[in-house]
JSON list of C-alpha atoms in Angstrom, two decimals:
[
{"chain": "W", "resi": 723, "resn": "MET", "atom": "CA", "xyz": [0.00, 0.00, 0.00]},
{"chain": "W", "resi": 724, "resn": "SER", "atom": "CA", "xyz": [2.78, 2.40, 0.65]},
{"chain": "W", "resi": 725, "resn": "GLN", "atom": "CA", "xyz": [3.96, 2.01, -2.94]},
{"chain": "W", "resi": 726, "resn": "GLN", "atom": "CA", "xyz": [0.49, 3.02, -4.18]},
{"chain": "W", "resi": 727, "resn": "LYS", "atom": "CA", "xyz": [0.62, 6.14, -2.01]},
{"chain": "W", "resi": 728, "resn": "VAL", "atom": "CA", "xyz": [4.02, 7.06, -3.38]},
{"chain": "W", "resi": 729, "resn": "ASP", "atom": "CA", "xyz": [2.84, 6.59, -6.97]},
{"chain": "W", "resi": 730, "resn": "LYS", "atom": "CA", "xyz": [-0.25, 8.70, -6.30]},
{"chain": "W", "resi": 731, "resn": "TYR", "atom": "CA", "xyz": [1.86, 11.48, -4.77]},
{"chain": "W", "resi": 732, "resn": "LYS", "atom": "CA", "xyz": [4.23, 11.49, -7.75]},
{"chain": "W", "resi": 733, "resn": "GLU", "atom": "CA", "xyz": [1.29, 11.67, -10.16]},
{"chain": "W", "resi": 734, "resn": "GLN", "atom": "CA", "xyz": [-0.27, 14.60, -8.27]},
{"chain": "W", "resi": 735, "resn": "LYS", "atom": "CA", "xyz": [3.09, 16.37, -8.14]},
{"chain": "W", "resi": 736, "resn": "ALA", "atom": "CA", "xyz": [3.50, 16.00, -11.90]},
{"chain": "W", "resi": 737, "resn": "ARG", "atom": "CA", "xyz": [0.01, 17.39, -12.57]},
{"chain": "W", "resi": 738, "resn": "ARG", "atom": "CA", "xyz": [0.13, 20.06, -9.86]},
{"chain": "W", "resi": 739, "resn": "LYS", "atom": "CA", "xyz": [0.71, 22.96, -12.29]},
{"chain": "W", "resi": 740, "resn": "GLU", "atom": "CA", "xyz": [-2.22, 21.87, -14.42]},
{"chain": "W", "resi": 741, "resn": "LEU", "atom": "CA", "xyz": [-4.49, 21.51, -11.39]},
{"chain": "W", "resi": 742, "resn": "VAL", "atom": "CA", "xyz": [-3.48, 24.89, -9.95]},
{"chain": "W", "resi": 743, "resn": "GLU", "atom": "CA", "xyz": [-4.07, 26.55, -13.33]},
{"chain": "W", "resi": 744, "resn": "LYS", "atom": "CA", "xyz": [-7.45, 24.85, -13.67]},
{"chain": "W", "resi": 745, "resn": "GLU", "atom": "CA", "xyz": [-8.53, 25.98, -10.19]},
{"chain": "W", "resi": 746, "resn": "ARG", "atom": "CA", "xyz": [-7.35, 29.52, -10.90]},
{"chain": "W", "resi": 747, "resn": "ARG", "atom": "CA", "xyz": [-9.40, 29.66, -14.14]},
{"chain": "W", "resi": 748, "resn": "GLN", "atom": "CA", "xyz": [-12.46, 28.29, -12.35]},
{"chain": "W", "resi": 749, "resn": "LYS", "atom": "CA", "xyz": [-12.17, 30.94, -9.61]},
{"chain": "W", "resi": 750, "resn": "MET", "atom": "CA", "xyz": [-11.84, 33.64, -12.26]},
{"chain": "W", "resi": 751, "resn": "ARG", "atom": "CA", "xyz": [-14.97, 32.39, -14.05]},
{"chain": "W", "resi": 752, "resn": "MET", "atom": "CA", "xyz": [-16.91, 32.41, -10.79]},
{"chain": "W", "resi": 753, "resn": "LYS", "atom": "CA", "xyz": [-15.83, 35.99, -10.09]},
{"chain": "W", "resi": 754, "resn": "ILE", "atom": "CA", "xyz": [-16.93, 37.10, -13.58]},
{"chain": "W", "resi": 755, "resn": "VAL", "atom": "CA", "xyz": [-20.29, 35.33, -13.28]},
{"chain": "W", "resi": 756, "resn": "THR", "atom": "CA", "xyz": [-20.85, 36.86, -9.84]},
{"chain": "W", "resi": 757, "resn": "VAL", "atom": "CA", "xyz": [-20.06, 40.35, -11.10]},
{"chain": "W", "resi": 758, "resn": "LEU", "atom": "CA", "xyz": [-22.34, 39.92, -14.13]},
{"chain": "W", "resi": 759, "resn": "ILE", "atom": "CA", "xyz": [-25.22, 38.72, -11.96]},
{"chain": "W", "resi": 760, "resn": "ALA", "atom": "CA", "xyz": [-24.70, 41.66, -9.59]},
{"chain": "W", "resi": 761, "resn": "VAL", "atom": "CA", "xyz": [-24.71, 44.11, -12.53]},
{"chain": "W", "resi": 762, "resn": "VAL", "atom": "CA", "xyz": [-27.92, 42.62, -13.94]},
{"chain": "W", "resi": 763, "resn": "VAL", "atom": "CA", "xyz": [-29.67, 42.73, -10.56]},
{"chain": "W", "resi": 764, "resn": "LEU", "atom": "CA", "xyz": [-28.57, 46.32, -9.90]},
{"chain": "W", "resi": 765, "resn": "ALA", "atom": "CA", "xyz": [-29.64, 47.37, -13.41]},
{"chain": "W", "resi": 766, "resn": "GLY", "atom": "CA", "xyz": [-33.06, 45.82, -12.84]},
{"chain": "W", "resi": 767, "resn": "ILE", "atom": "CA", "xyz": [-33.46, 47.60, -9.52]},
{"chain": "W", "resi": 768, "resn": "GLY", "atom": "CA", "xyz": [-32.28, 50.89, -11.04]},
{"chain": "W", "resi": 769, "resn": "THR", "atom": "CA", "xyz": [-34.69, 50.53, -13.94]},
{"chain": "W", "resi": 770, "resn": "GLY", "atom": "CA", "xyz": [-37.58, 49.82, -11.58]},
{"chain": "W", "resi": 771, "resn": "ILE", "atom": "CA", "xyz": [-36.76, 52.87, -9.46]},
{"chain": "W", "resi": 772, "resn": "GLY", "atom": "CA", "xyz": [-36.32, 55.03, -12.55]},
{"chain": "W", "resi": 773, "resn": "LEU", "atom": "CA", "xyz": [-39.66, 53.98, -14.02]},
{"chain": "W", "resi": 774, "resn": "THR", "atom": "CA", "xyz": [-41.40, 54.59, -10.71]},
{"chain": "W", "resi": 775, "resn": "ILE", "atom": "CA", "xyz": [-39.95, 58.09, -10.48]},
{"chain": "W", "resi": 776, "resn": "ARG", "atom": "CA", "xyz": [-40.87, 58.80, -14.12]},
{"chain": "W", "resi": 777, "resn": "ASN", "atom": "CA", "xyz": [-44.46, 57.60, -13.64]},
{"chain": "W", "resi": 778, "resn": "GLN", "atom": "CA", "xyz": [-44.86, 59.73, -10.52]},
{"chain": "W", "resi": 779, "resn": "TYR", "atom": "CA", "xyz": [-43.51, 62.77, -12.39]},
{"chain": "W", "resi": 780, "resn": "ILE", "atom": "CA", "xyz": [-45.95, 62.21, -15.26]},
{"chain": "W", "resi": 781, "resn": "LYS", "atom": "CA", "xyz": [-48.80, 61.79, -12.78]},
{"chain": "W", "resi": 782, "resn": "ILE", "atom": "CA", "xyz": [-47.89, 65.08, -11.10]},
{"chain": "W", "resi": 783, "resn": "GLN", "atom": "CA", "xyz": [-47.59, 66.86, -14.46]},
{"chain": "W", "resi": 784, "resn": "ASN", "atom": "CA", "xyz": [-50.99, 65.56, -15.58]},
{"chain": "W", "resi": 785, "resn": "SER", "atom": "CA", "xyz": [-52.64, 66.68, -12.34]},
{"chain": "W", "resi": 786, "resn": "LYS", "atom": "CA", "xyz": [-51.49, 70.28, -12.78]},
{"chain": "W", "resi": 787, "resn": "PRO", "atom": "CA", "xyz": [-53.97, 72.70, -14.38]},
{"chain": "W", "resi": 788, "resn": "ASP", "atom": "CA", "xyz": [-53.57, 73.48, -18.06]},
{"chain": "W", "resi": 789, "resn": "TYR", "atom": "CA", "xyz": [-52.85, 77.15, -18.64]},
{"chain": "W", "resi": 790, "resn": "SER", "atom": "CA", "xyz": [-52.85, 77.04, -22.41]},
{"chain": "W", "resi": 791, "resn": "SER", "atom": "CA", "xyz": [-54.80, 79.68, -24.33]},
{"chain": "W", "resi": 792, "resn": "SER", "atom": "CA", "xyz": [-57.72, 77.35, -25.04]},
{"chain": "W", "resi": 793, "resn": "SER", "atom": "CA", "xyz": [-58.36, 76.77, -21.35]},
{"chain": "W", "resi": 794, "resn": "LEU", "atom": "CA", "xyz": [-58.44, 80.51, -20.63]},
{"chain": "W", "resi": 795, "resn": "VAL", "atom": "CA", "xyz": [-61.60, 81.05, -22.72]},
{"chain": "W", "resi": 796, "resn": "VAL", "atom": "CA", "xyz": [-64.49, 82.11, -20.52]},
{"chain": "W", "resi": 797, "resn": "GLN", "atom": "CA", "xyz": [-67.35, 79.67, -20.46]},
{"chain": "W", "resi": 798, "resn": "ASP", "atom": "CA", "xyz": [-70.47, 80.72, -22.36]},
{"chain": "W", "resi": 799, "resn": "MET", "atom": "CA", "xyz": [-72.90, 80.94, -19.46]},
{"chain": "W", "resi": 800, "resn": "ALA", "atom": "CA", "xyz": [-75.41, 83.15, -21.21]},
{"chain": "W", "resi": 801, "resn": "GLY", "atom": "CA", "xyz": [-75.57, 81.02, -24.36]},
{"chain": "W", "resi": 802, "resn": "ILE", "atom": "CA", "xyz": [-74.38, 83.89, -26.58]},
{"chain": "W", "resi": 803, "resn": "LEU", "atom": "CA", "xyz": [-71.75, 81.89, -28.39]},
{"chain": "W", "resi": 804, "resn": "GLU", "atom": "CA", "xyz": [-74.18, 79.08, -29.17]},
{"chain": "W", "resi": 805, "resn": "THR", "atom": "CA", "xyz": [-76.71, 81.42, -30.79]},
{"chain": "W", "resi": 806, "resn": "GLU", "atom": "CA", "xyz": [-73.98, 83.09, -32.88]},
{"chain": "W", "resi": 807, "resn": "ALA", "atom": "CA", "xyz": [-72.74, 79.70, -34.03]},
{"chain": "W", "resi": 808, "resn": "ALA", "atom": "CA", "xyz": [-76.28, 78.59, -34.87]},
{"chain": "W", "resi": 809, "resn": "GLU", "atom": "CA", "xyz": [-76.93, 81.78, -36.89]},
{"chain": "W", "resi": 810, "resn": "THR", "atom": "CA", "xyz": [-73.67, 81.39, -38.77]},
{"chain": "W", "resi": 811, "resn": "GLY", "atom": "CA", "xyz": [-74.44, 77.76, -39.50]},
{"chain": "W", "resi": 812, "resn": "ALA", "atom": "CA", "xyz": [-77.95, 78.65, -40.70]},
{"chain": "W", "resi": 813, "resn": "GLU", "atom": "CA", "xyz": [-76.58, 81.32, -43.05]},
{"chain": "W", "resi": 814, "resn": "GLU", "atom": "CA", "xyz": [-74.05, 78.90, -44.52]},
{"chain": "W", "resi": 815, "resn": "THR", "atom": "CA", "xyz": [-76.76, 76.27, -45.02]},
{"chain": "W", "resi": 816, "resn": "ALA", "atom": "CA", "xyz": [-79.04, 78.77, -46.74]},
{"chain": "W", "resi": 817, "resn": "GLU", "atom": "CA", "xyz": [-76.26, 79.95, -49.05]},
{"chain": "W", "resi": 818, "resn": "SER", "atom": "CA", "xyz": [-75.30, 76.40, -50.00]},
{"chain": "W", "resi": 819, "resn": "SER", "atom": "CA", "xyz": [-78.91, 75.40, -50.69]},
{"chain": "W", "resi": 820, "resn": "GLU", "atom": "CA", "xyz": [-79.42, 78.45, -52.94]},
{"chain": "W", "resi": 821, "resn": "GLY", "atom": "CA", "xyz": [-76.26, 77.53, -54.82]},
{"chain": "W", "resi": 822, "resn": "ASN", "atom": "CA", "xyz": [-77.47, 73.95, -55.26]},
{"chain": "W", "resi": 823, "resn": "GLU", "atom": "CA", "xyz": [-80.84, 75.11, -56.64]},
{"chain": "W", "resi": 824, "resn": "ALA", "atom": "CA", "xyz": [-79.13, 77.34, -59.18]},
{"chain": "W", "resi": 825, "resn": "GLU", "atom": "CA", "xyz": [-76.84, 74.49, -60.28]},
{"chain": "W", "resi": 826, "resn": "THR", "atom": "CA", "xyz": [-79.81, 72.13, -60.60]},
{"chain": "W", "resi": 827, "resn": "LYS", "atom": "CA", "xyz": [-81.73, 74.61, -62.79]},
{"chain": "W", "resi": 828, "resn": "ALA", "atom": "CA", "xyz": [-78.65, 75.16, -64.97]},
{"chain": "W", "resi": 829, "resn": "GLU", "atom": "CA", "xyz": [-78.25, 71.41, -65.42]},
{"chain": "W", "resi": 830, "resn": "GLU", "atom": "CA", "xyz": [-81.94, 70.97, -66.34]},
{"chain": "W", "resi": 831, "resn": "THR", "atom": "CA", "xyz": [-81.81, 73.69, -68.96]},
{"chain": "W", "resi": 832, "resn": "ALA", "atom": "CA", "xyz": [-78.58, 72.36, -70.39]},
{"chain": "W", "resi": 833, "resn": "GLY", "atom": "CA", "xyz": [-79.97, 68.82, -70.45]},
{"chain": "W", "resi": 834, "resn": "GLY", "atom": "CA", "xyz": [-83.23, 69.93, -72.08]},
{"chain": "W", "resi": 835, "resn": "THR", "atom": "CA", "xyz": [-81.53, 71.63, -75.04]},
{"chain": "W", "resi": 836, "resn": "ASN", "atom": "CA", "xyz": [-79.44, 68.61, -75.98]}
]
């Protein structure tokens, strides 16, 4: 048995450089994988926090009143604007119907002479 131990020791001594190099490469791979996982986790957390902050900012911006020129128009409480719009619309409708009647008469006379 002692001869087997001696042979085993000699074999390990001969392969020691290879084993040490292999262990060193494996440790390096584990460090790289650990760093990559940490970066991915931190990026995910950062993205989540960033999106939350962005959504809260948008919510705050949407809740603020709109001071654009269209929102500064006084409401028509007396109904004045509605009557003006109705009169304007009625005038335009009357003008277009008169124009259509004239076109129809012109077409009938032109069609009758052919």
